[in-house]
Coordinates of C-alpha atoms and ligand atoms in Angstrom, one line a residue:
X26 CA 240.3 38.8 215.4
X27 CA 237.3 39.9 217.7
X28 CA 234.4 37.8 218.9
X29 CA 232.1 39.5 216.3
X30 CA 234.3 39.0 213.5
X31 CA 234.3 34.8 214.2
X32 CA 230.4 35.0 213.5
X33 CA 231.2 36.4 210.3
X34 CA 232.4 34.6 207.3
X35 CA 234.4 36.9 205.1
X36 CA 232.0 38.2 202.2
X37 CA 234.2 36.7 199.6
X38 CA 233.9 33.0 200.6
X39 CA 230.0 33.1 201.3
X40 CA 227.4 32.2 199.0
X41 CA 224.9 33.6 200.9
X42 CA 222.8 36.3 199.4
X43 CA 220.8 39.4 201.3
X44 CA 217.1 39.3 202.0
X45 CA 216.6 42.0 199.5
X46 CA 218.6 40.2 196.7
X47 CA 216.7 36.9 197.5
X48 CA 213.2 38.7 197.2
X49 CA 214.3 40.4 194.0
X50 CA 215.7 36.8 192.6
X51 CA 212.6 35.3 193.8
X52 CA 210.1 37.6 192.0
X53 CA 212.0 37.8 188.9
X54 CA 212.0 33.8 188.8
X55 CA 208.2 33.5 189.4
X56 CA 207.5 36.1 186.9
X57 CA 209.1 34.1 184.3
X58 CA 207.3 31.1 185.2
X59 CA 204.4 32.9 185.0
X60 CA 205.0 34.4 181.8
X61 CA 205.9 31.2 180.4
X62 CA 202.8 29.6 181.4
X63 CA 200.6 32.1 180.0
X64 CA 202.2 32.4 176.8
X65 CA 202.8 28.5 176.3
X66 CA 199.9 28.1 173.9
X67 CA 201.0 31.1 171.5
X68 CA 204.8 29.6 171.1
X69 CA 206.0 27.5 168.3
X70 CA 206.1 23.9 169.6
X71 CA 209.5 23.5 168.2
X72 CA 211.8 26.1 168.1
X73 CA 213.3 27.4 165.1
X74 CA 216.7 26.4 165.9
X75 CA 219.8 24.3 165.4
X76 CA 222.2 22.4 167.1
X77 CA 224.7 24.6 169.3
X78 CA 222.6 27.8 168.6
X79 CA 221.2 28.0 172.2
X80 CA 224.7 27.6 173.5
X81 CA 226.3 30.2 171.3
X82 CA 223.7 32.6 172.3
X83 CA 223.6 32.3 176.0
X84 CA 227.5 32.2 176.7
X85 CA 230.2 29.4 176.4
X86 CA 232.6 31.0 178.4
X87 CA 233.5 29.6 182.1
X88 CA 232.2 32.7 184.4
X89 CA 234.8 33.3 186.7
X90 CA 233.1 36.4 188.1
X91 CA 229.5 36.7 189.1
X92 CA 227.1 38.2 186.5
X93 CA 224.2 40.4 186.9
X94 CA 220.7 39.1 187.6
X95 CA 219.2 40.6 184.7
X96 CA 221.7 39.3 182.3
X97 CA 220.9 35.8 183.6
X98 CA 217.2 35.8 183.4
X99 CA 217.5 37.5 179.8
X100 CA 219.7 34.3 179.0
X101 CA 217.0 32.2 180.4
X102 CA 214.4 33.6 178.7
X103 CA 216.3 32.8 175.3
X104 CA 216.6 29.1 176.8
X105 CA 213.0 28.7 177.3
X106 CA 212.5 30.2 173.8
X107 CA 214.8 27.6 172.5
X108 CA 213.1 24.8 174.0
X109 CA 210.8 22.3 172.8
X110 CA 207.6 23.0 174.6
X111 CA 206.1 19.4 176.3
X112 CA 203.3 21.8 177.6
X113 CA 202.1 23.4 174.3
X114 CA 198.5 21.8 173.6
X115 CA 199.7 20.5 170.4
X116 CA 203.0 18.5 171.6
X117 CA 202.0 14.9 170.7
X118 CA 205.3 13.3 170.8
X119 CA 206.8 10.4 172.8
X120 CA 205.2 10.4 176.1
X121 CA 205.7 13.8 177.3
X122 CA 203.4 15.9 179.5
X123 CA 203.0 19.4 180.7
X124 CA 204.0 20.2 184.3
X125 CA 201.5 21.2 186.8
X126 CA 202.3 24.5 188.5
X127 CA 201.8 23.1 192.0
X128 CA 204.3 20.5 191.2
X129 CA 206.8 23.1 190.0
X130 CA 206.9 25.1 192.7
X131 CA 206.8 22.0 195.3
X132 CA 210.1 21.1 193.3
X133 CA 211.4 24.8 194.2
X134 CA 210.4 23.8 198.1
X135 CA 212.1 20.5 197.9
X136 CA 215.2 22.3 196.2
X137 CA 215.4 24.9 199.0
X138 CA 215.0 22.2 202.0
X139 CA 217.6 20.1 199.8
X140 CA 216.7 17.0 202.1
X141 CA 218.5 13.9 200.8
X142 CA 215.7 11.1 201.1
X143 CA 218.0 8.1 201.9
X144 CA 216.2 7.3 204.9
X145 CA 213.7 8.3 208.0
X146 CA 217.0 9.3 209.7
X147 CA 218.0 11.6 206.8
X148 CA 214.7 13.0 206.2
X149 CA 212.1 12.3 208.4
X150 CA 209.3 14.3 207.1
X151 CA 210.0 13.5 203.3
X152 CA 210.4 10.0 204.1
X153 CA 206.9 9.6 205.6
X154 CA 205.3 11.9 202.5
X155 CA 207.1 9.4 199.9
X156 CA 205.5 6.6 201.9
X157 CA 202.4 8.3 201.9
X158 CA 202.3 9.1 198.3
X159 CA 203.4 5.4 197.5
X160 CA 200.3 4.3 199.1
X161 CA 198.0 6.9 197.4
X162 CA 199.5 5.7 194.2
X163 CA 198.7 2.2 194.8
X164 CA 195.2 3.1 195.8
X165 CA 194.5 5.2 192.9
X166 CA 195.4 2.4 190.2
X167 CA 193.7 -0.4 192.3
X168 CA 196.6 -1.9 193.8
X169 CA 196.1 -1.4 197.3
X170 CA 192.9 -2.2 198.9
X171 CA 191.3 -3.0 202.2
X172 CA 193.2 -6.6 202.2
X173 CA 196.0 -5.9 200.1
X174 CA 199.2 -4.2 201.1
X175 CA 201.5 -2.2 199.1
X176 CA 205.0 -1.0 199.2
X177 CA 207.5 0.7 197.0
X178 CA 209.7 3.7 196.4
X179 CA 210.1 6.8 194.0
X180 CA 212.5 6.2 191.2
X181 CA 213.9 8.4 188.4
X182 CA 211.6 7.2 186.0
X183 CA 210.1 4.2 184.3
X184 CA 213.4 2.9 183.2
X185 CA 214.7 2.7 186.7
X186 CA 211.3 1.3 188.1
X187 CA 211.7 -1.6 185.7
X188 CA 215.0 -2.2 186.2
X189 CA 214.6 -2.4 190.1
X190 CA 211.8 -4.6 189.5
X191 CA 213.6 -6.8 187.4
X192 CA 216.3 -7.2 190.1
X193 CA 213.9 -8.0 193.0
X194 CA 212.4 -10.8 190.5
X195 CA 215.5 -12.0 189.7
X196 CA 216.7 -12.1 193.4
X197 CA 213.4 -13.9 194.6
X198 CA 213.3 -16.2 192.1
X199 CA 217.0 -17.0 191.7
X200 CA 217.5 -17.3 195.7
X201 CA 219.8 -15.6 197.8
X202 CA 223.2 -16.9 196.7
X203 CA 223.1 -15.5 193.5
X204 CA 224.1 -12.1 194.5
X205 CA 227.4 -13.6 196.1
X206 CA 228.3 -16.5 193.6
X207 CA 227.3 -14.6 190.5
X208 CA 224.9 -15.9 187.5
X209 CA 227.4 -17.9 185.4
X210 CA 227.0 -21.3 186.7
X211 CA 223.2 -21.3 186.7
X212 CA 221.2 -22.4 183.7
X213 CA 220.0 -19.2 181.8
X214 CA 217.2 -17.4 183.2
X215 CA 214.7 -16.0 180.8
X216 CA 212.0 -13.2 180.9
X217 CA 208.9 -12.8 178.8
X218 CA 207.5 -10.0 177.3
X219 CA 205.4 -9.1 174.3
X220 CA 207.2 -7.9 171.2
X221 CA 205.9 -4.4 172.0
X222 CA 207.7 -4.1 175.3
X223 CA 209.4 -0.9 175.9
X224 CA 213.2 -0.9 175.5
X225 CA 213.9 -0.6 179.2
X226 CA 213.1 -4.3 179.7
X227 CA 215.9 -5.6 177.4
X228 CA 218.2 -2.9 178.9
X229 CA 217.3 -4.1 182.3
X230 CA 218.0 -7.6 181.4
X231 CA 221.4 -6.5 180.0
X232 CA 222.3 -4.6 183.2
X233 CA 221.5 -7.6 185.3
X234 CA 224.0 -9.6 183.4
X235 CA 221.0 -12.0 181.9
X236 CA 221.5 -10.9 178.3
X237 CA 219.2 -9.4 176.3
X238 CA 218.5 -12.4 174.0
X239 CA 217.2 -14.0 177.3
X240 CA 214.1 -11.5 177.1
X241 CA 211.7 -13.5 174.9
X242 CA 209.9 -11.4 172.6
X243 CA 206.3 -13.1 172.2
X244 CA 204.1 -12.1 169.2
X245 CA 201.0 -9.9 169.9
X246 CA 197.6 -10.4 168.5
X247 CA 195.6 -7.7 166.2
X248 CA 195.7 -5.3 168.9
X249 CA 199.1 -5.3 169.7
X250 CA 198.7 -7.2 172.9
X251 CA 200.6 -10.3 173.9
X252 CA 199.2 -13.5 172.4
X253 CA 199.0 -15.2 175.6
X254 CA 198.9 -18.9 174.1
X255 CA 202.2 -18.1 172.3
X256 CA 203.6 -17.1 175.8
X257 CA 202.3 -20.4 177.4
X258 CA 204.1 -22.3 174.3
X259 CA 207.2 -20.4 174.8
X260 CA 207.8 -21.0 178.2
X261 CA 206.9 -24.8 178.1
X262 CA 209.6 -24.8 175.1
X263 CA 212.3 -23.1 177.2
X264 CA 211.9 -25.4 180.2
X265 CA 211.9 -28.4 178.1
X266 CA 215.4 -27.0 176.5
X267 CA 216.6 -26.7 180.3
X268 CA 216.6 -23.0 180.4
X269 CA 215.0 -21.1 183.4
X270 CA 212.2 -18.9 183.1
X271 CA 211.5 -16.7 185.9
X272 CA 209.6 -13.5 184.9
X273 CA 207.1 -12.3 182.7
X274 CA 206.3 -8.7 182.2
X275 CA 203.2 -7.4 180.7
X276 CA 202.4 -4.1 179.3
X277 CA 199.9 -1.6 181.1
X278 CA 200.1 0.6 177.9
X279 CA 202.5 0.1 175.3
X280 CA 204.8 2.9 174.3
X281 CA 203.6 2.6 170.6
X282 CA 199.8 2.1 170.6
X283 CA 198.8 2.2 174.3
X284 CA 197.7 -1.7 174.1
X285 CA 197.0 -2.9 177.4
X286 CA 198.1 -6.6 177.8
X287 CA 195.5 -9.2 179.0
X288 CA 196.6 -9.0 182.6
X289 CA 194.3 -11.5 184.3
X290 CA 195.2 -14.2 181.5
X291 CA 199.0 -13.4 182.1
X292 CA 198.4 -13.4 185.9
X293 CA 197.1 -17.2 185.3
X294 CA 200.2 -18.1 183.3
X295 CA 202.6 -16.6 185.6
X296 CA 200.7 -18.5 188.3
X297 CA 200.8 -21.7 186.8
X298 CA 204.7 -21.5 185.7
X299 CA 205.7 -20.0 189.1
X300 CA 207.1 -16.8 187.8
X301 CA 207.3 -13.1 188.8
X302 CA 204.6 -10.8 187.3
X303 CA 205.9 -7.5 186.4
X304 CA 203.4 -5.0 185.0
X305 CA 205.3 -2.1 182.9
X306 CA 202.7 0.6 183.8
X307 CA 205.1 3.6 182.8
X308 CA 202.8 4.9 180.6
X309 CA 199.6 3.6 181.1
X310 CA 198.9 2.4 184.5
X311 CA 197.4 5.6 185.7
X312 CA 194.9 5.2 182.8
X313 CA 193.0 3.1 185.5
X314 CA 191.5 6.3 187.0
X315 CA 189.3 6.6 183.8
X316 CA 186.2 4.7 184.4
X317 CA 185.7 3.8 180.7
X318 CA 189.1 2.4 180.9
X319 CA 189.0 0.6 184.0
X320 CA 188.1 -2.8 182.8
X321 CA 191.2 -2.9 180.8
X322 CA 193.5 -3.4 184.1
X323 CA 191.6 -6.2 185.5
X324 CA 194.0 -8.4 187.1
X325 CA 196.7 -5.4 187.7
X326 CA 196.2 -6.4 191.4
X327 CA 197.5 -9.7 191.3
X328 CA 201.0 -8.4 189.8
X329 CA 204.2 -9.0 191.9
X330 CA 205.3 -5.3 191.0
X331 CA 204.3 -2.5 188.9
X332 CA 206.0 0.5 187.4
X333 CA 204.3 3.7 186.9
X334 CA 205.2 7.2 186.0
X335 CA 203.8 10.2 187.7
X336 CA 206.0 12.4 185.4
X337 CA 203.8 11.1 182.5
X338 CA 200.4 10.8 183.1
X339 CA 200.3 12.6 186.6
X340 CA 201.5 15.7 184.9
X341 CA 204.2 16.4 187.6
X342 CA 207.7 17.9 186.3
X343 CA 210.4 15.2 185.7
X344 CA 211.8 13.2 187.4
X345 CA 209.1 11.0 189.0
X346 CA 208.8 7.2 188.5
X347 CA 207.4 4.8 191.0
X348 CA 207.9 0.9 191.6
X349 CA 205.3 -0.5 193.8
X350 CA 205.7 -4.4 194.8
X351 CA 203.9 -6.6 197.5
X352 CA 206.7 -8.3 199.1
X353 CA 208.6 -6.0 200.9
X354 CA 210.7 -8.8 202.8
X355 CA 211.7 -10.0 199.3
X356 CA 212.8 -6.5 198.1
X357 CA 214.7 -5.8 201.2
X358 CA 216.5 -9.0 200.4
X359 CA 217.5 -8.1 197.3
X360 CA 218.8 -4.7 198.2
X361 CA 220.0 -4.3 201.5
X362 CA 223.5 -4.1 202.4
X363 CA 224.6 -4.4 206.1
X364 CA 228.6 -3.9 205.4
X365 CA 228.0 -0.3 204.7
X366 CA 228.8 1.2 208.1
X367 CA 228.9 4.8 207.7
X368 CA 225.3 4.9 206.9
X369 CA 224.0 2.3 209.2
X370 CA 220.8 3.1 211.1
X371 CA 220.9 2.4 214.7
X372 CA 217.3 2.9 215.6
X373 CA 215.0 0.7 217.4
X374 CA 211.8 1.8 216.1
X375 CA 211.2 0.0 212.8
X376 CA 209.6 3.0 211.1
X377 CA 212.6 5.4 212.2
X378 CA 214.9 2.3 210.9
X379 CA 213.2 2.8 207.5
X380 CA 216.1 3.4 204.7
X381 CA 215.0 3.6 201.1
X382 CA 218.5 2.1 199.8
X383 CA 217.3 -1.2 201.1
X384 CA 214.7 -0.9 198.3
X385 CA 216.3 0.2 195.4
X386 CA 219.8 0.9 193.8
X387 CA 219.9 5.0 194.8
X388 CA 221.5 6.5 197.8
X389 CA 221.0 10.0 197.3
X390 CA 217.7 10.8 196.4
X391 CA 216.0 14.2 196.0
X392 CA 212.5 14.8 197.5
X393 CA 210.3 13.9 194.5
X394 CA 207.4 13.0 196.8
X395 CA 206.7 16.6 197.4
X396 CA 205.7 17.3 193.7
X397 CA 203.1 14.4 193.7
X398 CA 202.0 15.0 197.2
X399 CA 201.3 18.9 196.4
X400 CA 199.7 18.1 192.7
X401 CA 197.1 15.4 194.6
X402 CA 196.5 17.5 197.1
X403 CA 196.0 20.7 195.1
X404 CA 193.6 19.2 192.5
X405 CA 192.3 16.0 194.2
X406 CA 192.0 12.7 192.5
X407 CA 188.6 13.6 190.9
X408 CA 190.2 16.4 188.7
X409 CA 193.4 14.4 187.8
X410 CA 190.8 11.8 186.6
X411 CA 188.9 14.1 184.6
X412 CA 191.8 15.2 183.0
X413 CA 193.3 11.5 182.1
X414 CA 189.8 10.7 180.7
X415 CA 189.8 13.8 178.7
X416 CA 193.1 12.8 176.9
X417 CA 191.8 9.4 176.2
X418 CA 188.7 10.7 174.7
X419 CA 190.8 13.3 172.6
X420 CA 192.8 10.2 171.1
X421 CA 189.4 8.4 170.5
X422 CA 188.3 11.5 168.5
X423 CA 191.3 11.8 166.5
X424 CA 190.8 8.1 165.5
X425 CA 187.4 8.8 164.5
X426 CA 188.7 11.8 162.3
X427 CA 191.2 9.8 160.7
X428 CA 189.1 6.8 159.9
X429 CA 186.4 9.2 158.4
X430 CA 188.9 10.7 156.4
X431 CA 189.9 9.7 152.7
X432 CA 193.3 10.8 152.7
X433 CA 194.5 9.2 156.4
X434 CA 194.5 5.5 157.4
X435 CA 194.1 4.3 160.9
X436 CA 196.8 2.0 161.8
X437 CA 195.5 1.2 165.4
X438 CA 192.5 2.2 167.2
X439 CA 193.4 3.9 170.4
X440 CA 193.2 1.8 173.5
X441 CA 194.3 4.7 175.8
X442 CA 195.6 8.3 174.8
X443 CA 197.9 7.3 171.9
X444 CA 196.8 7.2 167.9
X445 CA 198.7 5.9 165.4
X446 CA 197.5 6.4 161.6
X447 CA 199.3 7.5 158.2
X448 CA 198.5 10.0 155.9
X449 CA 197.4 8.5 152.2
X450 CA 197.2 10.8 149.4
X451 CA 194.6 10.3 146.9
X452 CA 196.7 8.5 144.5
X453 CA 197.2 6.0 147.0
X454 CA 193.8 5.8 148.7
X455 CA 192.0 4.8 145.4
X456 CA 194.4 1.7 145.2
X457 CA 194.1 1.0 149.1
X458 CA 190.3 0.7 148.4
X459 CA 190.4 -1.4 145.6
X460 CA 192.7 -3.6 147.2
X461 CA 195.6 -3.5 144.8
X462 CA 198.1 -2.1 147.5
X463 CA 201.4 -3.7 147.3
X464 CA 204.7 -3.5 149.1
X465 CA 206.1 -0.9 147.1
X466 CA 203.0 1.1 147.8
X467 CA 203.8 0.5 151.5
X468 CA 207.5 1.7 150.9
X469 CA 206.6 4.7 149.5
X470 CA 204.0 5.7 151.9
X471 CA 206.8 5.1 154.8
X472 CA 209.0 7.4 153.3
X473 CA 206.4 10.0 152.4
X474 CA 205.0 9.8 155.9
X475 CA 208.5 10.0 157.4
X476 CA 209.1 13.3 155.4
X477 CA 205.7 14.8 156.7
X478 CA 206.6 14.0 160.4
X479 CA 209.9 16.1 160.0
X480 CA 208.0 18.8 158.1
X481 CA 205.5 19.1 160.7
X482 CA 208.0 18.8 163.6
X483 CA 210.2 21.4 161.8
X484 CA 207.2 23.7 161.2
X485 CA 206.2 24.3 164.9
X486 CA 202.4 24.2 164.6
X487 CA 202.4 21.1 166.1
X488 CA 204.6 17.9 167.2
X489 CA 204.2 14.3 166.4
X490 CA 206.1 11.5 166.4
X491 CA 206.4 7.9 164.9
X492 CA 206.1 4.2 165.7
X493 CA 206.9 1.2 163.3
X494 CA 203.7 -1.2 163.4
X495 CA 203.8 -4.5 161.5
X496 CA 206.8 -3.1 159.7
X497 CA 204.7 0.1 158.4
X498 CA 205.8 3.8 159.5
X499 CA 202.9 5.4 161.3
X500 CA 202.6 8.9 162.5
X501 CA 202.0 8.6 166.5
X502 CA 200.0 11.5 168.2
X503 CA 200.5 10.5 172.3
X504 CA 197.8 12.9 174.3
X505 CA 199.0 13.1 178.0
X506 CA 198.4 17.1 178.1
X507 CA 195.7 18.8 179.8
X508 CA 195.7 21.6 177.6
X509 CA 195.0 19.8 174.5
X510 CA 191.4 20.6 173.0
X511 CA 189.3 19.2 170.1
X512 CA 190.4 22.1 167.9
X513 CA 193.8 21.3 168.6
X514 CA 193.2 17.9 167.1
X515 CA 191.5 19.1 163.9
X516 CA 194.3 22.0 163.5
X517 CA 196.8 19.2 163.6
X518 CA 195.3 17.4 161.0
X519 CA 195.4 20.8 158.8
X520 CA 198.8 21.3 159.8
X521 CA 199.7 17.6 158.3
X522 CA 197.8 17.8 155.2
X523 CA 199.5 21.5 154.6
X524 CA 202.8 19.6 155.2
X525 CA 201.7 17.0 152.6
X526 CA 200.9 19.6 150.0
X527 CA 203.8 21.7 150.6
X528 CA 206.3 18.7 150.2
X529 CA 204.7 16.9 147.4
X530 CA 202.3 19.3 145.7
X531 CA 199.8 17.3 143.6
X532 CA 202.4 14.7 143.1
X533 CA 201.1 12.4 145.9
Ligands
LIG664 C1 205.8 1.7 178.4 C2 206.8 2.4 179.1 N1 207.7 2.1 179.7 C3 208.9 2.7 180.3 C4 209.4 3.7 179.8 C5 210.5 4.5 180.3 O1 210.1 5.6 181.2 P1 211.1 6.4 181.7 O2 211.4 7.3 180.4 O3 210.5 7.2 182.6 O4 212.4 6.1 182.0 C6 208.3 4.6 178.9 C7 208.5 5.9 178.3 O5 208.0 6.3 177.5 C8 207.3 3.7 178.5 O6 206.4 4.2 177.8

């Protein structure tokens, strides 16, 4: 082998592609994304498909040889076609947002550089950008200001942010020995949250070995907010029974109705009993950017920790969750692990010694901050706030339309951008008005609305999901979508009425 040959890897074992092939790949993929964005309004929200069909069309055989780019991209188009389109203006299910184009292309850059954001040493720029973004998010929701510092990290989503928060809370309140000695000898430690809390909180308690039953679910008031006097009673009763209350979790926007718990009152209770105060703001915290909603978040700055999801209401592509906290030393004590010599940081400068693995469970982490940084810099917070405010006002509009209609019943007044209601056919509507409505009627309406929801989803014109409120089945529309307009709301109500008529004709 001569010297020149040594600089070339045998073609067969190299995955490098030529500049021309790279340009071709890049322009065709960019075209595909641009086409998708320009078509998205006219696509069916939910494809006409069934389980396994996409896979059958796009090949199930393990490819031993490379395939032509045109074939691959044709299959990618088929995959897009057979997807559910969260970015469609009439997608109202769950909490799912469209992605911003700047966020999408930022993800491409992040994947190209493929930096592993474990620590400053492994990704200096990415680490600094993540720390900047954390500060920006804290400032946007009013958690950081001139005299209050905030720290934190990006996570895969709200569930992981909540889990991380509860571990820090637990270690802080249980004392440092618990990580070595285990939980088993101590008195049961209890967490308090409303009955409307997201499932990620009991799951986190389970993963921490505390047990789901030790998340005490406190009753709600008529606005689906935690009843604060019941909270106080429950903590006092558990203390009297020898348990160890250590944390209260408030919702900064529940997933069912968007209710925001009374944060300042709950902060008082947490302070009174010496509990950690966490806010699950995965869905709602960014609504603090809407001036008409800011008052709902009074007391947010008193939280020990707060979760929020840029992949929900900042419209950045999945995945991007965030945990913020005040006590950096407490978080570090919970997660740092000085026995892992292979990753030990040998730096003297404090910033250069910084490592995210000291603050959360993940070691390898992708460069999530770039898509948030790019989205915020591209639009500025003023435009983002306007998009969030419009989502809230569309939910209010939907609530008004429903309330004024004879054939719908509003089941929860929208607090943020979620509206819960049900279809009430003329036969039921007259009984509802005359107050002769009974449980059998409620059960019949639950069934009717469940079938309507499935028919609407299958129809492809709009997508709504459901919630159970006070035992009743509700159609639930969550608007975290910068494409949705009032015309989409009107059309969705038409679609629901049509689905009811098609299913039940004049029988309903
Ligand atoms: C209030 C709330 N908390 C937590 C989560 C979990 O977030 P993720 O799906 O990002 O894990 C959600 C998801 O919808 C949510 O609405």
